[in-house]
Short mmCIF file of C-alpha atoms in Angstrom, two decimals:
data_model
loop_
_atom_site.label_atom_id
_atom_site.label_comp_id
_atom_site.label_asym_id
_atom_site.label_seq_id
_atom_site.Cartn_x
_atom_site.Cartn_y
_atom_site.Cartn_z
CA UNK P 1 86.93 41.49 114.28
CA UNK P 2 84.43 41.75 117.71
CA UNK P 3 81.17 41.11 115.07
CA UNK P 4 78.11 40.92 118.05
CA UNK P 5 75.91 37.62 116.78
CA UNK P 6 72.10 39.48 116.87
CA UNK P 7 69.49 36.15 115.72
CA UNK P 8 67.92 36.59 119.30
CA UNK P 9 68.58 33.44 121.02
CA UNK P 10 65.58 31.77 122.26
CA UNK P 11 67.98 29.83 124.55
CA UNK P 12 66.27 31.64 127.53
CA UNK P 13 62.65 30.57 129.37
CA UNK P 14 59.81 30.64 128.10
CA UNK P 15 58.36 32.86 130.61
CA UNK P 16 61.43 35.36 130.08
CA UNK P 17 60.39 35.43 126.47
CA UNK P 18 57.37 36.96 127.57
CA UNK P 19 59.17 39.55 128.66
CA UNK P 20 61.64 40.39 126.20
CA UNK P 21 61.10 39.61 123.24
CA UNK P 22 60.21 41.58 120.29
CA UNK P 23 58.56 42.24 117.15
CA UNK P 24 59.01 43.42 113.33
CA UNK P 25 55.54 44.88 111.91
CA UNK P 26 52.27 42.71 111.61
CA UNK P 27 53.35 41.30 115.21
CA UNK P 28 55.98 38.54 114.01
CA UNK P 29 58.89 37.77 116.68
CA UNK P 30 62.32 39.00 116.09
CA UNK P 31 63.62 36.20 118.82
CA UNK P 32 65.17 33.45 116.49
CA UNK P 33 66.67 30.50 116.98
CA UNK P 34 70.20 29.72 118.27
CA UNK P 35 72.72 30.85 116.18
CA UNK P 36 74.51 26.38 116.47
CA UNK P 37 70.58 25.24 115.68
CA UNK P 38 70.54 27.84 112.67
CA UNK P 39 74.24 27.32 111.29
CA UNK P 40 74.35 23.59 111.60
CA UNK P 41 70.33 22.87 109.86
CA UNK P 42 67.78 25.56 109.38
CA UNK P 43 64.69 24.81 109.21
CA UNK P 44 61.60 26.29 108.42
CA UNK P 45 60.10 26.86 111.85
CA UNK P 46 63.57 29.09 111.93
CA UNK P 47 63.43 30.90 108.63
CA UNK P 48 60.92 33.33 109.07
CA UNK P 49 63.02 34.47 112.02
CA UNK P 50 66.20 34.74 110.71
CA UNK P 51 64.96 36.60 108.10
CA UNK P 52 63.02 39.13 110.27
CA UNK P 53 66.13 39.58 112.73
CA UNK P 54 68.89 40.52 109.54
CA UNK P 55 65.58 42.66 108.59
CA UNK P 56 66.05 44.50 111.50
CA UNK P 57 69.30 44.87 112.21
CA UNK P 58 69.61 46.53 108.79
CA UNK P 59 68.42 49.70 110.67
CA UNK P 60 70.41 49.25 113.59
CA UNK P 61 72.99 52.71 113.34
CA UNK P 62 71.39 53.71 109.97
CA UNK P 63 70.45 56.69 111.52
CA UNK P 64 74.26 57.71 112.41
CA UNK P 65 75.17 56.28 109.15
CA UNK P 66 73.17 58.99 107.29
CA UNK P 67 73.89 61.68 109.20
CA UNK P 68 77.25 61.01 109.02
CA UNK P 69 77.47 61.05 105.45
CA UNK P 70 74.68 63.76 105.12
CA UNK P 71 76.71 66.22 107.02
CA UNK P 72 80.29 64.94 105.18
CA UNK P 73 78.32 65.59 101.97
CA UNK P 74 76.65 69.33 103.62
CA UNK P 75 72.69 68.29 103.02
CA UNK P 76 72.79 69.21 106.96
CA UNK P 77 74.17 69.41 109.96
CA UNK P 78 72.64 67.54 113.28
CA UNK P 79 73.36 69.53 117.00
CA UNK P 80 73.03 67.06 119.82
CA UNK P 81 72.57 68.72 123.06
CA UNK P 82 74.51 65.00 124.69
CA UNK P 83 77.36 65.12 121.95
CA UNK P 84 78.92 67.71 119.70
CA UNK P 85 81.31 65.77 117.73
CA UNK P 86 78.21 66.33 115.42
CA UNK P 87 79.25 69.79 114.56
CA UNK P 88 83.13 69.26 115.62
CA UNK P 89 84.95 65.66 114.28
CA UNK P 90 82.48 65.12 111.85
CA UNK P 91 82.13 68.61 110.12
CA UNK P 92 86.44 68.98 110.30
CA UNK P 93 86.73 65.83 108.79
CA UNK P 94 88.90 65.47 112.20
CA UNK P 95 87.79 61.79 113.18
CA UNK P 96 88.79 59.35 115.56
CA UNK P 97 88.44 55.96 114.75
CA UNK P 98 87.59 55.22 117.54
CA UNK P 99 84.20 56.63 118.49
CA UNK P 100 80.70 56.20 117.95
CA UNK P 101 80.49 57.94 114.53
CA UNK P 102 83.35 55.42 112.89
CA UNK P 103 82.82 52.03 114.47
CA UNK P 104 78.89 52.19 114.74
CA UNK P 105 77.99 52.21 111.31
CA UNK P 106 80.98 49.72 111.05
CA UNK P 107 79.74 47.02 114.00
CA UNK P 108 75.83 47.48 112.74
CA UNK P 109 76.55 46.74 109.14
CA UNK P 110 78.82 43.80 109.83
CA UNK P 111 76.64 42.34 112.63
CA UNK P 112 73.67 42.28 110.01
CA UNK P 113 75.92 40.08 107.86
CA UNK P 114 77.03 38.03 110.15
CA UNK P 115 73.50 37.10 110.64
CA UNK P 116 72.95 36.90 106.89
CA UNK P 117 75.86 34.39 106.94
CA UNK P 118 74.70 32.12 109.65
CA UNK P 119 71.64 31.65 107.89
CA UNK P 120 73.32 30.65 104.26
CA UNK P 121 75.03 28.79 106.59
CA UNK P 122 71.58 26.74 107.97
CA UNK P 123 70.67 27.35 104.64
CA UNK P 124 73.68 25.03 103.36
CA UNK P 125 73.72 21.80 106.01
CA UNK P 126 70.01 22.25 106.25
CA UNK P 127 68.01 18.56 106.25
CA UNK P 128 64.30 20.23 106.44
CA UNK P 129 61.80 19.86 103.01
CA UNK P 130 62.77 22.80 101.41
CA UNK P 131 62.48 22.36 97.68
CA UNK P 132 65.49 23.55 94.92
CA UNK P 133 63.59 26.36 94.25
CA UNK P 134 62.83 28.18 97.94
CA UNK P 135 66.64 27.39 98.68
CA UNK P 136 67.12 29.12 95.23
CA UNK P 137 65.13 32.31 96.44
CA UNK P 138 66.16 32.08 100.85
CA UNK P 139 69.49 32.21 98.66
CA UNK P 140 69.00 35.49 96.11
CA UNK P 141 67.25 37.41 99.47
CA UNK P 142 70.34 36.23 102.07
CA UNK P 143 73.48 37.56 98.84
CA UNK P 144 70.95 40.73 97.80
CA UNK P 145 70.82 41.76 101.31
CA UNK P 146 74.29 40.80 102.34
CA UNK P 147 75.71 42.82 99.07
CA UNK P 148 73.34 45.86 100.95
CA UNK P 149 75.29 46.03 103.49
CA UNK P 150 79.28 45.54 102.23
CA UNK P 151 77.80 48.36 99.79
CA UNK P 152 77.82 50.66 102.85
CA UNK P 153 80.64 50.07 104.48
CA UNK P 154 82.50 49.82 101.20
CA UNK P 155 81.01 53.97 100.51
CA UNK P 156 82.00 54.87 104.05
CA UNK P 157 85.27 53.38 104.31
CA UNK P 158 86.28 53.91 100.57
CA UNK P 159 89.81 54.01 99.74
CA UNK P 160 90.37 52.79 103.50
CA UNK P 161 89.30 49.39 102.36
CA UNK P 162 86.65 47.02 104.26
CA UNK P 163 86.94 42.66 104.27
CA UNK P 164 85.14 41.12 102.80
CA UNK P 165 85.35 37.72 104.46
CA UNK P 166 84.36 37.50 108.08
CA UNK P 167 82.57 34.14 108.50
CA UNK P 168 85.51 32.84 110.63
CA UNK P 169 85.85 35.16 113.29
CA UNK P 170 88.70 32.98 113.88
CA UNK P 171 89.55 34.16 111.00
CA UNK P 172 88.63 37.04 109.34
CA UNK P 173 90.03 37.60 105.59
CA UNK P 174 92.47 40.16 104.66
CA UNK P 175 91.08 44.07 103.67
CA UNK P 176 90.72 44.33 99.80
CA UNK P 177 90.20 47.85 97.81
CA UNK P 178 87.15 49.81 97.41
CA UNK P 179 87.45 48.51 93.58
CA UNK P 180 87.95 44.91 94.68
CA UNK P 181 84.88 45.05 97.14
CA UNK P 182 82.74 47.43 93.82
CA UNK P 183 83.81 44.03 92.27
CA UNK P 184 82.80 41.71 94.99
CA UNK P 185 79.63 43.28 95.73
CA UNK P 186 79.17 43.42 91.82
CA UNK P 187 79.69 39.17 91.43
CA UNK P 188 77.88 38.77 95.09
CA UNK P 189 74.20 39.85 93.36
CA UNK P 190 75.05 38.64 90.11
CA UNK P 191 75.15 35.12 91.23
CA UNK P 192 72.23 36.11 93.76
CA UNK P 193 70.01 36.87 90.58
CA UNK P 194 70.29 34.04 89.20
CA UNK P 195 69.50 32.60 92.39
CA UNK P 196 65.69 34.34 92.59
CA UNK P 197 65.48 33.74 88.75
CA UNK P 198 65.14 30.21 89.53
CA UNK P 199 62.71 30.79 92.75
CA UNK P 200 59.95 29.18 91.70
CA UNK P 201 56.62 32.30 92.46
CA UNK P 202 57.02 32.97 95.98
CA UNK P 203 58.61 33.43 99.52
CA UNK P 204 58.86 30.36 102.42
CA UNK P 205 58.51 33.28 104.24
CA UNK P 206 57.24 37.32 104.53
CA UNK P 207 58.91 40.22 104.34
CA UNK P 208 58.01 43.26 105.76
CA UNK P 209 56.05 46.17 103.94
CA UNK P 210 59.06 47.64 102.75
CA UNK P 211 58.37 44.74 100.66
CA UNK P 212 54.85 45.64 98.86
CA UNK P 213 55.97 44.95 95.02
CA UNK P 214 58.78 43.70 95.72
CA UNK P 215 57.73 40.24 97.83
CA UNK P 216 58.18 36.81 95.33
CA UNK P 217 61.10 35.87 94.01
CA UNK P 218 60.11 38.06 90.03
CA UNK P 219 59.86 41.00 91.89
CA UNK P 220 63.21 41.27 94.21
CA UNK P 221 64.61 40.22 91.27
CA UNK P 222 64.33 43.75 90.35
CA UNK P 223 65.74 45.16 93.72
CA UNK P 224 68.60 43.16 92.92
CA UNK P 225 69.18 44.31 89.14
CA UNK P 226 68.48 48.58 90.87
CA UNK P 227 70.94 47.72 93.66
CA UNK P 228 73.69 46.39 91.21
CA UNK P 229 73.00 48.98 88.42
CA UNK P 230 73.84 51.50 91.49
CA UNK P 231 76.82 49.27 92.23
CA UNK P 232 78.67 49.52 88.58
CA UNK P 233 77.40 53.60 88.33
CA UNK P 234 80.27 53.85 90.97
CA UNK P 235 82.21 51.24 88.81
CA UNK P 236 81.68 53.31 85.98
CA UNK P 237 80.41 50.55 83.55
CA UNK P 238 77.93 52.33 81.93
CA UNK P 239 76.78 49.48 79.14
CA UNK P 240 76.19 47.60 82.08
CA UNK P 241 74.13 50.03 84.15
CA UNK P 242 71.56 50.30 81.06
CA UNK P 243 71.08 46.37 81.14
CA UNK P 244 70.56 45.86 84.60
CA UNK P 245 67.72 48.70 84.66
CA UNK P 246 66.20 47.44 82.02
CA UNK P 247 65.27 43.95 84.46
CA UNK P 248 64.49 46.36 87.31
CA UNK P 249 61.80 48.71 88.33
CA UNK P 250 62.53 51.92 86.58
CA UNK P 251 59.82 53.04 85.73
CA UNK P 252 59.64 56.54 84.02
CA UNK P 253 56.39 56.87 84.22
CA UNK P 254 55.64 55.52 87.94
CA UNK P 255 56.00 57.43 91.28
CA UNK P 256 59.42 58.67 92.50
CA UNK P 257 58.88 57.15 95.33
CA UNK P 258 58.09 53.66 94.48
CA UNK P 259 60.22 51.03 95.78
CA UNK P 260 62.82 49.30 98.73
CA UNK P 261 61.92 51.01 102.23
CA UNK P 262 63.14 49.64 105.64
CA UNK P 263 60.09 49.98 107.74
CA UNK P 264 59.27 50.86 111.63
CA UNK P 265 57.09 51.26 114.45
CA UNK P 266 55.85 51.45 117.41
CA UNK P 267 54.75 48.18 119.02
CA UNK P 268 56.28 46.43 121.33
CA UNK P 269 59.98 46.28 121.65
CA UNK P 270 60.45 47.00 117.66
CA UNK P 271 62.52 49.72 116.35
CA UNK P 272 60.54 53.55 115.92
CA UNK P 273 62.64 55.96 112.75
CA UNK P 274 65.42 57.08 114.03
CA UNK P 275 65.72 60.35 111.72
CA UNK P 276 62.70 61.98 113.12
CA UNK P 277 62.86 65.01 114.87
CA UNK P 278 59.62 67.13 115.49
CA UNK P 279 60.10 71.31 113.91
CA UNK P 280 61.45 73.35 116.16
CA UNK P 281 63.15 71.36 118.66
CA UNK P 282 66.62 72.87 120.19
CA UNK P 283 67.99 69.80 121.97
CA UNK P 284 68.34 67.57 118.81
CA UNK P 285 67.81 68.83 115.42
CA UNK P 286 68.34 68.53 111.53
CA UNK P 287 68.64 71.91 110.21
CA UNK P 288 69.30 71.92 106.28
CA UNK P 289 72.45 73.54 104.97
CA UNK P 290 71.82 76.53 104.00
CA UNK P 291 73.13 76.33 100.17
CA UNK P 292 70.01 73.74 100.29
CA UNK P 293 67.70 76.80 100.27
CA UNK P 294 69.97 78.86 98.28
CA UNK P 295 70.24 76.72 95.22
CA UNK P 296 67.50 75.69 94.20
CA UNK P 297 65.36 76.52 91.65
CA UNK P 298 62.25 77.84 91.85
CA UNK P 299 59.05 75.62 92.49
CA UNK P 300 61.39 72.58 92.63
CA UNK P 301 58.98 71.15 95.27
CA UNK P 302 61.72 69.24 96.51
CA UNK P 303 62.09 72.47 99.23
CA UNK P 304 59.60 70.80 100.92
CA UNK P 305 62.31 68.36 102.37
CA UNK P 306 62.89 71.33 104.73
CA UNK P 307 60.92 74.05 106.79
CA UNK P 308 61.63 77.28 107.97
CA UNK P 309 62.32 76.80 111.42
CA UNK P 310 59.83 78.91 113.83
CA UNK P 311 63.98 81.39 115.01
CA UNK P 312 67.45 79.86 113.87
CA UNK P 313 69.71 77.59 115.27
CA UNK P 314 73.40 77.95 116.16
CA UNK P 315 75.04 75.97 117.21
CA UNK P 316 79.20 75.62 117.39
CA UNK P 317 79.67 78.89 114.66
CA UNK P 318 77.08 76.87 112.02
CA UNK P 319 73.36 78.04 111.92
CA UNK P 320 70.29 76.79 110.26
CA UNK P 321 67.01 78.37 109.48
CA UNK P 322 64.77 75.48 108.16
CA UNK P 323 64.69 71.70 109.96
CA UNK P 324 65.22 68.80 107.76
CA UNK P 325 61.85 67.43 107.22
CA UNK P 326 61.56 64.02 105.04
CA UNK P 327 60.37 61.75 108.33
CA UNK P 328 57.32 63.23 109.72
CA UNK P 329 56.36 60.56 112.19
CA UNK P 330 58.29 57.61 113.53
CA UNK P 331 56.50 55.09 111.35
CA UNK P 332 57.70 56.36 108.23
CA UNK P 333 59.52 54.53 105.61
CA UNK P 334 63.48 55.10 104.72
CA UNK P 335 64.32 54.06 101.44
CA UNK P 336 66.90 51.62 100.28
CA UNK P 337 66.40 52.33 97.30
CA UNK P 338 63.64 54.07 95.12
CA UNK P 339 62.52 54.42 91.40
CA UNK P 340 63.72 58.34 91.43
CA UNK P 341 67.38 57.03 91.77
CA UNK P 342 67.02 54.81 89.06
CA UNK P 343 65.88 56.53 87.02
CA UNK P 344 68.79 58.70 87.69
CA UNK P 345 71.07 56.52 87.08
CA UNK P 346 69.60 55.83 83.63
CA UNK P 347 70.54 59.73 82.92
CA UNK P 348 73.75 59.59 84.16
CA UNK P 349 74.33 56.20 82.03
CA UNK P 350 73.50 57.89 79.01
CA UNK P 351 75.21 61.02 79.45
CA UNK P 352 78.26 60.21 77.13
CA UNK P 353 76.93 57.55 74.71
CA UNK P 354 73.23 58.93 74.38
CA UNK P 355 72.50 62.91 75.64
CA UNK P 356 69.61 63.32 74.01
CA UNK P 357 68.13 59.72 76.26
CA UNK P 358 69.94 61.44 79.18
CA UNK P 359 68.17 64.36 79.03
CA UNK P 360 65.13 62.41 78.56
CA UNK P 361 65.54 60.76 81.99
CA UNK P 362 66.35 64.18 83.54
CA UNK P 363 62.54 66.06 82.74
CA UNK P 364 61.23 62.77 84.39
CA UNK P 365 62.41 64.50 87.53
CA UNK P 366 61.90 67.74 86.96
CA UNK P 367 58.53 67.51 85.55
CA UNK P 368 57.94 65.55 88.62
CA UNK P 369 59.01 68.07 90.80
CA UNK P 370 57.02 70.74 89.20
CA UNK P 371 60.03 72.24 87.13
CA UNK P 372 59.77 72.68 83.24
CA UNK P 373 61.99 70.59 80.57
CA UNK P 374 65.53 71.03 81.13
CA UNK P 375 67.30 73.29 78.50
CA UNK P 376 70.96 72.93 78.68
CA UNK P 377 73.89 72.04 76.91
CA UNK P 378 73.58 68.36 75.98
CA UNK P 379 77.40 68.61 76.65
CA UNK P 380 78.96 65.63 78.40
CA UNK P 381 80.10 68.39 81.79
CA UNK P 382 76.34 70.48 81.49
CA UNK P 383 74.84 66.69 81.94
CA UNK P 384 77.10 65.52 84.78
CA UNK P 385 76.29 69.23 86.28
CA UNK P 386 72.74 68.96 86.09
CA UNK P 387 72.54 65.20 86.42
CA UNK P 388 74.12 65.95 90.70
CA UNK P 389 72.07 68.80 90.96
CA UNK P 390 69.00 67.41 90.63
CA UNK P 391 70.39 64.20 92.54
CA UNK P 392 71.27 66.31 95.11
CA UNK P 393 67.69 67.22 95.25
CA UNK P 394 65.75 64.34 94.78
CA UNK P 395 68.17 61.80 96.59
CA UNK P 396 68.10 64.57 99.97
CA UNK P 397 69.26 63.68 103.58
CA UNK P 398 69.85 59.92 101.95
CA UNK P 399 73.13 59.39 102.47
CA UNK P 400 74.16 59.67 98.77
CA UNK P 401 75.64 63.23 97.97
CA UNK P 402 78.79 63.40 99.17
CA UNK P 403 79.07 59.30 97.76
CA UNK P 404 78.36 61.13 94.28
CA UNK P 405 80.62 64.25 95.08
CA UNK P 406 83.72 62.61 95.47
CA UNK P 407 82.77 59.86 92.73
CA UNK P 408 83.02 62.34 90.14
CA UNK P 409 86.26 64.38 92.00
CA UNK P 410 83.88 67.08 93.42
CA UNK P 411 84.87 67.08 96.94
CA UNK P 412 86.00 70.66 97.04
CA UNK P 413 82.93 71.22 95.50
CA UNK P 414 81.44 71.49 99.16
CA UNK P 415 80.72 74.02 101.06
CA UNK P 416 82.25 74.65 103.78
CA UNK P 417 81.32 77.58 106.66
CA UNK P 418 84.09 77.81 109.34
CA UNK P 419 87.41 78.90 109.28
CA UNK P 420 89.31 74.70 109.63
CA UNK P 421 86.33 72.79 108.43
CA UNK P 422 87.10 69.95 105.66
CA UNK P 423 85.42 67.22 104.16
CA UNK P 424 86.67 64.52 104.65
CA UNK P 425 86.87 61.02 101.38
CA UNK P 426 86.62 58.54 103.48
CA UNK P 427 85.84 56.99 106.72
CA UNK P 428 88.61 55.77 108.94
CA UNK P 429 89.05 51.74 109.55
CA UNK P 430 87.63 51.40 113.86
CA UNK P 431 90.49 51.20 115.95
CA UNK P 432 90.38 47.92 117.05
CA UNK P 433 90.23 45.36 113.29
CA UNK P 434 93.96 45.60 112.98
CA UNK P 435 94.28 46.02 109.61
#
């Protein structure tokens, strides 16, 4: 597997760096130490650049990943004048395993995982004066982020499987099944949680503002627990979900938007939000699927995630009258996980064992959206329908709906607007992977 190592080499002369260096928010450099320096012996000075490089790379290809999954989930269509394959291949489910919508998310996530593996190797080899608490906290952060990236690959590939062991590009591990991947990701998060619990009171590096409120070991641990609750929900281990949520940042009285985010800026060579598009564009546009408006309940505030266009946009027989308007500027943050999702995971985990508790959680989300409490039946089927409906509107455009409909074996319910359109259940393995 050709994994591009992107830890921002500083093997170039100082004058060249002054022209090419890039910055993360707050102005910190994204140019880290050489990869051999990091893996051989991670120094205290190299650590902040290594972490910044990981966080920066986590954003690479994020728009392609979310666009593909949102189109699969029939949340929106993406029309771009430069490449009709989003309204062709992706909507028809006729996927080419050697095309950007397959290769970009795969290579981007594994590139970040490579960065993390190098940093972990360097941490294991370090001769720097890190305390045991500091080493544990760094390892906990890196493995939590690694689990996040592995989960993104696994959710896309599903039954096609993924590689877990990619530490040695010359001797890659075998492909594992989706269930095996989820088990390993859970184990990684559990290990990371143990490290974070031993990680002291602060990190020996700075995180971005996307981690505000989660920027020390004890609070980053709450992010770890929330992420693992998502994994365990995918595995159907609902008792574990409830235990994890009890140690996460889930808060019925808190803001729905509280959580951990990717951040963007317009400074230097940093990245701007790739999912932002101004309203009423023609060349490039994300338009909501008509069912998002047609199926919405009256007075649901979450419908403001789309805006009626001046004129409908059509491409290849697909039509959209509403622009997606989740991100309203080039510096808006993109969520990794939010309180709103955790509350709905709590509802899901209770829908069989404690339907009244499930209803309580559903009501928190409904009331936050301006709706009254849930008045439907408390049967398994009714609660499943309601939870999926609330997840559809609460997490619109964040890449969840395709995964949700697949894990509840309801992909066939997703609409197809043209003859020949179909929703696949997995993204193919890239052609050069030699599975």
